[in-house]
């Protein structure tokens, strides 16, 4: 029989639906799969046979009988291969070798402060090589590499602009593919974090999720109806540059009052902090253009404290630090309110380095959302902090590589 293009595509779609159903919901019998997917039993049996032959699905034990013989149950075989997930941070590169279920087998990291793309490429390779060498023997081997980066990535995987790394137009994907000989997928770190939390963390089984990554800036990954929303050209999620003060602080993006200047680690540069006397360096967040705030110095203003140092001060009850975190929390809540009103998500998950300060930011953040979000939007809204902590983006990047390998097309159930 001649198979037409359409038939082949339909089969591919059906196979991906069967595999995805078993992966997410297994153990399932063939009958369960048929019921959940709406595909007939013969189709499910044929596709399952192929998946068994490819070692992507395994039969495991007997399930409950609904009258006749007890059915064989099917599960996804996470051990069929490995991937590497990489998070390229501003100061650190982290990498983890995982199986296809996101179980971390080995992980490594190295510092990456202020490196140009060529030197950084060598560091990333040094971090990854031992992981690949130690990868266990599996039917499919190492099937891909996923990388989360702190910047804008276009549809082809080109890093267009990573302001905190100082990179523009870096084709890391092709270089990694040439070096390692496996497919590489690159995405923004907030998108990677959203994928990580949705697969393995606080966003499991959530169809409408906004993940807010707060560190030295803010980015969001939006999952709408089960799919990562990337916008027309892949640039969606730059919520850190959503203005929350129309005449506020001048931002390096050219706008004013950007959310990340008030609600990320960037806010530390504007607050009176331990050991500093007198007034805040800027009063109520309203820039006065006749003063030096519009200078280049103001744009590049970097915090003089790290989150780890400030948390220590907060623990010791330092009044300025505690007040600063309450204000960061309130501002975080104001931006989240805008996202809640605009997107009506089921759940907001907050991740990234700033979440280390959760005890000091959470009350003011929740109060701001409770006070400001529209009542219908707020009613069934869940708000949580990341479950994967500092691993959201690494695991999410690994998952992007798994997804690519499993040939998931844009279908969801
Ligand atoms: Zn901005």
Short mmCIF file of C-alpha atoms and ligand atoms in Angstrom, two decimals:
data_model
loop_
_atom_site.label_atom_id
_atom_site.label_comp_id
_atom_site.label_asym_id
_atom_site.label_seq_id
_atom_site.Cartn_x
_atom_site.Cartn_y
_atom_site.Cartn_z
CA UNK A 1 0.00 0.00 0.00
CA UNK A 2 1.25 3.44 -0.84
CA UNK A 3 1.43 5.65 2.22
CA UNK A 4 0.64 9.25 1.45
CA UNK A 5 2.23 12.19 3.20
CA UNK A 6 -0.97 12.82 5.08
CA UNK A 7 -1.20 9.26 6.34
CA UNK A 8 2.39 9.37 7.52
CA UNK A 9 1.74 12.63 9.33
CA UNK A 10 -1.43 11.32 10.97
CA UNK A 11 0.46 8.25 12.11
CA UNK A 12 3.26 10.36 13.52
CA UNK A 13 0.77 12.52 15.38
CA UNK A 14 -1.06 9.50 16.74
CA UNK A 15 2.17 7.88 17.83
CA UNK A 16 3.27 11.01 19.61
CA UNK A 17 -0.12 11.23 21.33
CA UNK A 18 0.11 7.59 22.48
CA UNK A 19 3.67 8.06 23.72
CA UNK A 20 2.85 11.31 25.50
CA UNK A 21 -0.18 9.75 27.17
CA UNK A 22 1.83 6.80 28.45
CA UNK A 23 4.67 9.08 29.56
CA UNK A 24 2.45 11.43 31.52
CA UNK A 25 -0.21 9.06 32.79
CA UNK A 26 1.32 5.57 32.85
CA UNK A 27 1.08 2.83 33.89
CA UNK A 28 -1.84 2.39 31.50
CA UNK A 29 -3.26 -0.62 29.69
CA UNK A 30 -3.81 -0.47 25.93
CA UNK A 31 -7.51 -0.09 26.64
CA UNK A 32 -6.80 2.87 28.96
CA UNK A 33 -4.70 4.50 26.25
CA UNK A 34 -7.47 3.95 23.72
CA UNK A 35 -10.04 5.49 26.06
CA UNK A 36 -7.88 8.47 26.96
CA UNK A 37 -6.85 9.27 23.40
CA UNK A 38 -10.00 8.36 21.49
CA UNK A 39 -7.89 6.21 19.13
CA UNK A 40 -9.24 2.76 18.37
CA UNK A 41 -7.69 -0.27 20.05
CA UNK A 42 -6.10 -1.68 16.90
CA UNK A 43 -4.32 1.63 16.22
CA UNK A 44 -3.13 1.82 19.83
CA UNK A 45 -1.87 -1.79 19.65
CA UNK A 46 0.07 -1.16 16.43
CA UNK A 47 1.63 2.05 17.66
CA UNK A 48 2.45 0.49 21.03
CA UNK A 49 4.23 -2.35 19.28
CA UNK A 50 6.46 0.16 17.47
CA UNK A 51 7.13 2.03 20.68
CA UNK A 52 8.05 -1.25 22.42
CA UNK A 53 10.44 -2.11 19.59
CA UNK A 54 12.04 1.33 19.93
CA UNK A 55 12.50 0.73 23.68
CA UNK A 56 10.53 3.88 24.43
CA UNK A 57 7.73 2.00 26.17
CA UNK A 58 7.92 -1.05 28.43
CA UNK A 59 5.38 -3.56 29.62
CA UNK A 60 5.18 -3.78 33.35
CA UNK A 61 3.12 -6.24 35.39
CA UNK A 62 -0.59 -6.87 35.18
CA UNK A 63 -3.28 -4.33 35.86
CA UNK A 64 -6.79 -4.67 37.22
CA UNK A 65 -9.11 -6.76 35.11
CA UNK A 66 -12.42 -5.29 34.04
CA UNK A 67 -13.89 -8.77 33.57
CA UNK A 68 -11.58 -10.78 31.32
CA UNK A 69 -7.84 -11.38 31.41
CA UNK A 70 -5.72 -8.95 33.41
CA UNK A 71 -4.15 -6.45 30.98
CA UNK A 72 -0.42 -5.79 30.62
CA UNK A 73 0.41 -2.29 31.75
CA UNK A 74 2.55 0.14 29.74
CA UNK A 75 5.02 2.68 31.07
CA UNK A 76 7.40 5.13 29.45
CA UNK A 77 11.00 3.90 29.49
CA UNK A 78 12.87 6.90 30.83
CA UNK A 79 16.10 4.90 30.76
CA UNK A 80 16.01 4.59 26.95
CA UNK A 81 18.39 7.52 26.57
CA UNK A 82 20.00 10.57 28.17
CA UNK A 83 20.09 14.30 27.55
CA UNK A 84 22.14 17.16 28.91
CA UNK A 85 20.41 20.24 30.31
CA UNK A 86 22.47 23.41 30.59
CA UNK A 87 21.69 26.69 32.27
CA UNK A 88 23.87 29.51 31.14
CA UNK A 89 23.70 32.02 33.97
CA UNK A 90 25.28 35.43 34.19
CA UNK A 91 28.02 34.17 36.51
CA UNK A 92 27.66 30.39 36.42
CA UNK A 93 27.12 27.60 33.92
CA UNK A 94 25.30 24.57 35.29
CA UNK A 95 24.82 21.30 33.47
CA UNK A 96 23.05 18.06 34.33
CA UNK A 97 22.91 14.71 32.61
CA UNK A 98 19.40 13.34 33.00
CA UNK A 99 17.46 10.38 31.75
CA UNK A 100 14.35 10.91 29.63
CA UNK A 101 12.27 11.31 32.80
CA UNK A 102 14.35 14.21 34.06
CA UNK A 103 16.12 12.13 36.72
CA UNK A 104 19.47 13.77 37.31
CA UNK A 105 22.33 11.28 36.92
CA UNK A 106 25.26 13.69 37.24
CA UNK A 107 25.66 17.44 37.44
CA UNK A 108 28.51 19.91 37.24
CA UNK A 109 29.02 23.66 37.20
CA UNK A 110 31.70 26.27 36.60
CA UNK A 111 31.96 30.02 36.96
CA UNK A 112 31.43 32.12 33.89
CA UNK A 113 31.83 35.75 34.96
CA UNK A 114 32.15 38.24 32.14
CA UNK A 115 33.39 35.87 29.45
CA UNK A 116 33.19 36.51 25.73
CA UNK A 117 31.28 33.88 23.70
CA UNK A 118 34.44 32.04 22.53
CA UNK A 119 35.89 31.59 26.01
CA UNK A 120 32.45 30.79 27.42
CA UNK A 121 32.02 28.12 24.75
CA UNK A 122 35.20 26.39 25.96
CA UNK A 123 34.03 26.55 29.58
CA UNK A 124 30.61 25.11 28.68
CA UNK A 125 32.30 22.25 26.80
CA UNK A 126 34.62 21.53 29.74
CA UNK A 127 31.61 21.34 32.05
CA UNK A 128 29.70 19.04 29.69
CA UNK A 129 32.35 16.63 28.48
CA UNK A 130 32.70 14.55 31.68
CA UNK A 131 28.90 14.25 31.85
CA UNK A 132 28.77 12.83 28.34
CA UNK A 133 31.68 10.49 29.03
CA UNK A 134 29.97 9.14 32.15
CA UNK A 135 26.60 8.69 30.46
CA UNK A 136 25.33 5.13 30.96
CA UNK A 137 24.88 2.71 28.06
CA UNK A 138 21.31 3.14 26.84
CA UNK A 139 19.43 2.02 23.73
CA UNK A 140 19.38 5.53 22.24
CA UNK A 141 22.49 7.04 23.88
CA UNK A 142 22.71 10.78 24.46
CA UNK A 143 19.95 12.16 22.29
CA UNK A 144 20.19 15.91 22.71
CA UNK A 145 21.32 18.98 24.57
CA UNK A 146 19.03 21.71 25.87
CA UNK A 147 20.34 25.12 26.89
CA UNK A 148 18.62 27.94 28.76
CA UNK A 149 20.20 31.38 28.27
CA UNK A 150 19.58 34.76 29.94
CA UNK A 151 18.48 36.57 26.81
CA UNK A 152 16.37 36.63 23.69
CA UNK A 153 16.57 33.63 21.39
CA UNK A 154 14.95 33.54 17.97
CA UNK A 155 13.11 30.61 16.42
CA UNK A 156 16.28 29.20 14.88
CA UNK A 157 18.04 29.10 18.27
CA UNK A 158 20.24 32.13 17.61
CA UNK A 159 20.99 34.13 20.77
CA UNK A 160 19.97 37.58 19.57
CA UNK A 161 20.75 39.55 22.67
CA UNK A 162 21.82 38.59 26.17
CA UNK A 163 22.31 41.97 27.90
CA UNK A 164 23.72 40.60 31.15
CA UNK A 165 26.29 38.53 29.28
CA UNK A 166 26.97 41.33 26.80
CA UNK A 167 26.34 38.95 23.88
CA UNK A 168 24.70 39.77 20.57
CA UNK A 169 24.00 37.43 17.67
CA UNK A 170 25.73 34.32 19.06
CA UNK A 171 25.08 31.04 17.24
CA UNK A 172 25.82 28.74 20.16
CA UNK A 173 23.48 26.06 18.77
CA UNK A 174 25.49 25.34 15.60
CA UNK A 175 28.77 25.36 17.49
CA UNK A 176 27.46 22.88 20.06
CA UNK A 177 25.97 20.65 17.37
CA UNK A 178 29.29 20.59 15.51
CA UNK A 179 31.17 19.79 18.69
CA UNK A 180 28.89 17.11 20.16
CA UNK A 181 27.09 15.73 17.12
CA UNK A 182 23.62 15.71 18.69
CA UNK A 183 20.66 18.07 18.23
CA UNK A 184 20.80 21.19 20.42
CA UNK A 185 17.80 23.23 21.47
CA UNK A 186 18.27 26.71 22.93
CA UNK A 187 15.66 28.82 24.65
CA UNK A 188 15.38 31.69 27.04
CA UNK A 189 16.01 30.69 30.68
CA UNK A 190 12.52 31.74 31.78
CA UNK A 191 10.97 29.52 29.09
CA UNK A 192 13.26 26.70 30.20
CA UNK A 193 12.28 27.30 33.83
CA UNK A 194 8.59 27.26 32.92
CA UNK A 195 9.06 23.95 31.09
CA UNK A 196 10.97 22.52 34.07
CA UNK A 197 8.33 23.48 36.62
CA UNK A 198 5.53 22.27 34.36
CA UNK A 199 7.11 18.88 33.76
CA UNK A 200 8.73 18.16 37.07
CA UNK A 201 7.83 20.83 39.62
CA UNK A 202 5.13 23.18 40.89
CA UNK A 203 3.38 23.42 37.51
CA UNK A 204 2.60 19.73 36.93
CA UNK A 205 -0.81 19.23 35.31
CA UNK A 206 -1.33 22.99 35.04
CA UNK A 207 -2.58 24.04 31.58
CA UNK A 208 -2.35 27.80 32.05
CA UNK A 209 0.83 28.67 33.87
CA UNK A 210 2.91 31.81 34.20
CA UNK A 211 6.41 31.23 35.49
CA UNK A 212 8.17 34.35 36.73
CA UNK A 213 11.93 34.07 36.97
CA UNK A 214 13.39 36.77 39.20
CA UNK A 215 17.13 37.21 39.56
CA UNK A 216 19.31 39.91 38.03
CA UNK A 217 16.26 40.87 35.99
CA UNK A 218 12.83 39.33 35.41
CA UNK A 219 11.63 37.12 32.61
CA UNK A 220 8.49 35.03 32.30
CA UNK A 221 7.67 31.78 30.63
CA UNK A 222 4.01 31.49 29.70
CA UNK A 223 2.31 28.18 29.17
CA UNK A 224 -1.04 28.74 27.54
CA UNK A 225 -3.37 25.80 27.08
CA UNK A 226 -0.50 23.38 27.67
CA UNK A 227 1.90 24.99 25.20
CA UNK A 228 4.82 27.31 25.80
CA UNK A 229 3.76 30.65 24.28
CA UNK A 230 6.68 32.21 22.44
CA UNK A 231 5.04 34.99 20.47
CA UNK A 232 5.23 35.62 16.74
CA UNK A 233 9.05 35.56 16.54
CA UNK A 234 9.99 33.90 19.80
CA UNK A 235 10.48 37.00 21.94
CA UNK A 236 7.48 36.75 24.28
CA UNK A 237 7.94 36.88 28.04
CA UNK A 238 10.10 39.99 28.47
CA UNK A 239 7.88 40.99 31.37
CA UNK A 240 10.80 42.51 33.27
CA UNK A 241 10.42 45.46 30.90
CA UNK A 242 6.72 45.89 31.60
CA UNK A 243 6.48 49.41 32.99
CA UNK A 244 5.02 49.65 36.49
CA UNK A 245 5.97 53.33 37.02
CA UNK A 246 5.21 55.46 34.00
CA UNK A 247 7.79 58.11 34.92
CA UNK A 248 10.01 55.85 36.95
CA UNK A 249 13.63 54.81 36.80
CA UNK A 250 15.31 54.88 33.42
CA UNK A 251 16.04 51.39 32.14
CA UNK A 252 18.82 50.21 29.84
CA UNK A 253 16.09 49.10 27.42
CA UNK A 254 15.21 52.75 26.84
CA UNK A 255 11.92 52.72 28.70
CA UNK A 256 11.13 53.88 32.21
CA UNK A 257 9.83 52.25 35.33
CA UNK A 258 10.53 48.69 34.16
CA UNK A 259 9.33 46.02 36.57
CA UNK A 260 12.75 44.43 37.03
CA UNK A 261 14.24 47.67 38.35
CA UNK A 262 11.88 47.41 41.33
CA UNK A 263 11.25 43.71 41.85
CA UNK A 264 14.46 41.84 41.03
CA UNK A 265 18.00 41.86 42.42
CA UNK A 266 18.42 45.09 40.43
CA UNK A 267 16.32 46.84 43.07
CA UNK A 268 19.17 46.41 45.58
CA UNK A 269 21.06 49.17 43.78
CA UNK A 270 18.36 51.70 44.63
CA UNK A 271 17.65 50.92 48.28
CA UNK A 272 19.37 52.01 51.47
CA UNK A 273 21.09 48.91 52.67
CA UNK A 274 23.17 47.77 55.65
CA UNK A 275 26.09 50.04 56.39
CA UNK A 276 24.72 52.84 54.21
CA UNK A 277 23.52 56.00 55.87
CA UNK A 278 21.05 58.68 55.01
CA UNK A 279 18.34 58.73 52.43
CA UNK A 280 17.71 56.17 49.74
CA UNK A 281 19.72 56.86 46.63
CA UNK A 282 16.48 57.59 44.93
CA UNK A 283 13.33 58.60 46.79
CA UNK A 284 10.02 57.32 45.54
CA UNK A 285 11.14 55.77 42.29
CA UNK A 286 10.32 58.81 40.22
CA UNK A 287 13.27 59.85 38.15
CA UNK A 288 14.15 63.50 37.93
CA UNK A 289 15.56 64.03 34.51
CA UNK A 290 17.50 67.13 35.53
CA UNK A 291 19.64 65.04 37.85
CA UNK A 292 22.20 62.37 37.23
CA UNK A 293 19.69 59.54 37.17
CA UNK A 294 19.61 59.60 33.41
CA UNK A 295 23.36 59.18 33.20
CA UNK A 296 25.00 56.08 31.86
CA UNK A 297 26.18 55.40 35.39
CA UNK A 298 22.57 55.17 36.55
CA UNK A 299 21.69 52.77 33.74
CA UNK A 300 24.52 50.44 34.59
CA UNK A 301 23.96 50.69 38.30
CA UNK A 302 24.67 47.31 39.79
CA UNK A 303 23.81 46.13 43.26
CA UNK A 304 26.62 46.21 45.80
CA UNK A 305 25.17 43.24 47.69
CA UNK A 306 24.30 39.72 46.66
CA UNK A 307 21.08 38.02 47.65
CA UNK A 308 23.02 35.60 49.86
CA UNK A 309 24.59 38.50 51.79
CA UNK A 310 21.31 40.35 52.16
CA UNK A 311 19.50 37.24 53.37
CA UNK A 312 22.07 37.01 56.13
CA UNK A 313 21.30 40.62 57.13
CA UNK A 314 17.56 39.92 56.97
CA UNK A 315 18.00 36.87 59.20
CA UNK A 316 19.74 39.03 61.75
CA UNK A 317 16.78 41.40 61.66
CA UNK A 318 18.43 44.30 59.86
CA UNK A 319 15.58 46.80 59.53
CA UNK A 320 16.67 48.31 56.20
CA UNK A 321 17.08 44.93 54.53
CA UNK A 322 13.75 43.65 55.81
CA UNK A 323 12.01 46.82 54.61
CA UNK A 324 13.74 46.60 51.24
CA UNK A 325 12.56 43.00 50.73
CA UNK A 326 9.00 43.94 51.73
CA UNK A 327 9.09 46.65 49.05
CA UNK A 328 10.54 44.24 46.47
CA UNK A 329 7.76 41.80 47.40
CA UNK A 330 5.09 44.48 47.00
CA UNK A 331 6.46 45.46 43.59
CA UNK A 332 6.68 41.82 42.56
CA UNK A 333 3.02 41.48 43.53
CA UNK A 334 2.07 44.52 41.45
CA UNK A 335 3.68 43.08 38.31
CA UNK A 336 2.18 39.67 38.97
CA UNK A 337 -1.23 41.34 39.29
CA UNK A 338 -0.79 42.73 35.76
CA UNK A 339 0.03 39.23 34.48
CA UNK A 340 -2.90 37.69 36.36
CA UNK A 341 -5.36 40.26 35.03
CA UNK A 342 -3.97 39.94 31.51
CA UNK A 343 -3.58 36.19 31.21
CA UNK A 344 -5.97 34.65 33.75
CA UNK A 345 -3.56 31.80 34.61
CA UNK A 346 -4.45 28.87 36.84
CA UNK A 347 -1.17 29.17 38.59
CA UNK A 348 1.74 31.56 38.97
CA UNK A 349 5.08 29.99 39.88
CA UNK A 350 7.88 32.24 41.06
CA UNK A 351 11.43 31.00 40.55
CA UNK A 352 14.99 32.24 40.16
CA UNK A 353 17.65 33.40 42.62
CA UNK A 354 15.45 36.02 44.32
CA UNK A 355 13.23 33.25 45.71
CA UNK A 356 15.95 32.55 48.28
CA UNK A 357 14.49 35.60 50.03
CA UNK A 358 10.98 34.12 50.00
CA UNK A 359 10.27 34.55 53.75
CA UNK A 360 10.81 38.33 53.45
CA UNK A 361 9.15 38.98 50.10
CA UNK A 362 6.17 36.63 50.13
CA UNK A 363 3.82 38.37 52.62
CA UNK A 364 3.97 41.76 50.86
CA UNK A 365 3.74 40.08 47.46
CA UNK A 366 0.60 38.13 48.39
CA UNK A 367 -0.94 41.19 50.01
CA UNK A 368 -0.41 43.26 46.85
CA UNK A 369 -2.02 40.58 44.67
CA UNK A 370 -4.93 40.15 47.08
CA UNK A 371 -5.47 43.89 47.16
CA UNK A 372 -5.13 44.58 43.45
CA UNK A 373 -5.98 41.58 41.23
CA UNK A 374 -9.48 41.48 39.74
CA UNK A 375 -11.78 39.36 41.91
CA UNK A 376 -12.74 36.78 39.26
CA UNK A 377 -9.12 36.34 38.22
CA UNK A 378 -7.99 35.94 41.81
CA UNK A 379 -10.67 33.51 42.89
CA UNK A 380 -9.13 30.24 41.80
CA UNK A 381 -5.61 31.45 41.30
CA UNK A 382 -2.80 29.41 42.83
CA UNK A 383 0.48 31.10 43.64
CA UNK A 384 3.55 29.04 44.45
CA UNK A 385 7.29 29.28 44.61
CA UNK A 386 9.41 27.02 42.44
CA UNK A 387 9.66 23.39 43.61
CA UNK A 388 12.86 22.76 41.73
CA UNK A 389 14.69 25.70 43.29
CA UNK A 390 17.88 26.50 41.42
CA UNK A 391 17.30 23.55 39.05
CA UNK A 392 14.15 24.77 37.24
CA UNK A 393 16.03 26.00 34.18
CA UNK A 394 18.53 23.10 33.99
CA UNK A 395 15.75 20.52 34.19
CA UNK A 396 13.58 22.52 31.84
CA UNK A 397 16.41 22.75 29.31
CA UNK A 398 16.88 18.98 29.63
CA UNK A 399 13.17 18.54 29.03
CA UNK A 400 13.28 20.69 25.90
CA UNK A 401 15.88 18.28 24.54
CA UNK A 402 13.75 15.26 25.55
CA UNK A 403 10.70 16.80 23.87
CA UNK A 404 12.61 17.41 20.69
CA UNK A 405 13.87 13.83 20.69
CA UNK A 406 10.42 12.39 21.26
CA UNK A 407 9.29 14.35 18.24
CA UNK A 408 6.52 16.06 20.00
CA UNK A 409 4.56 17.98 17.51
CA UNK A 410 2.18 20.71 18.55
CA UNK A 411 -0.61 18.54 19.75
CA UNK A 412 -1.93 18.32 23.24
CA UNK A 413 -4.64 16.36 24.96
ZN1 LIG B 1 13.43 48.03 30.59
#
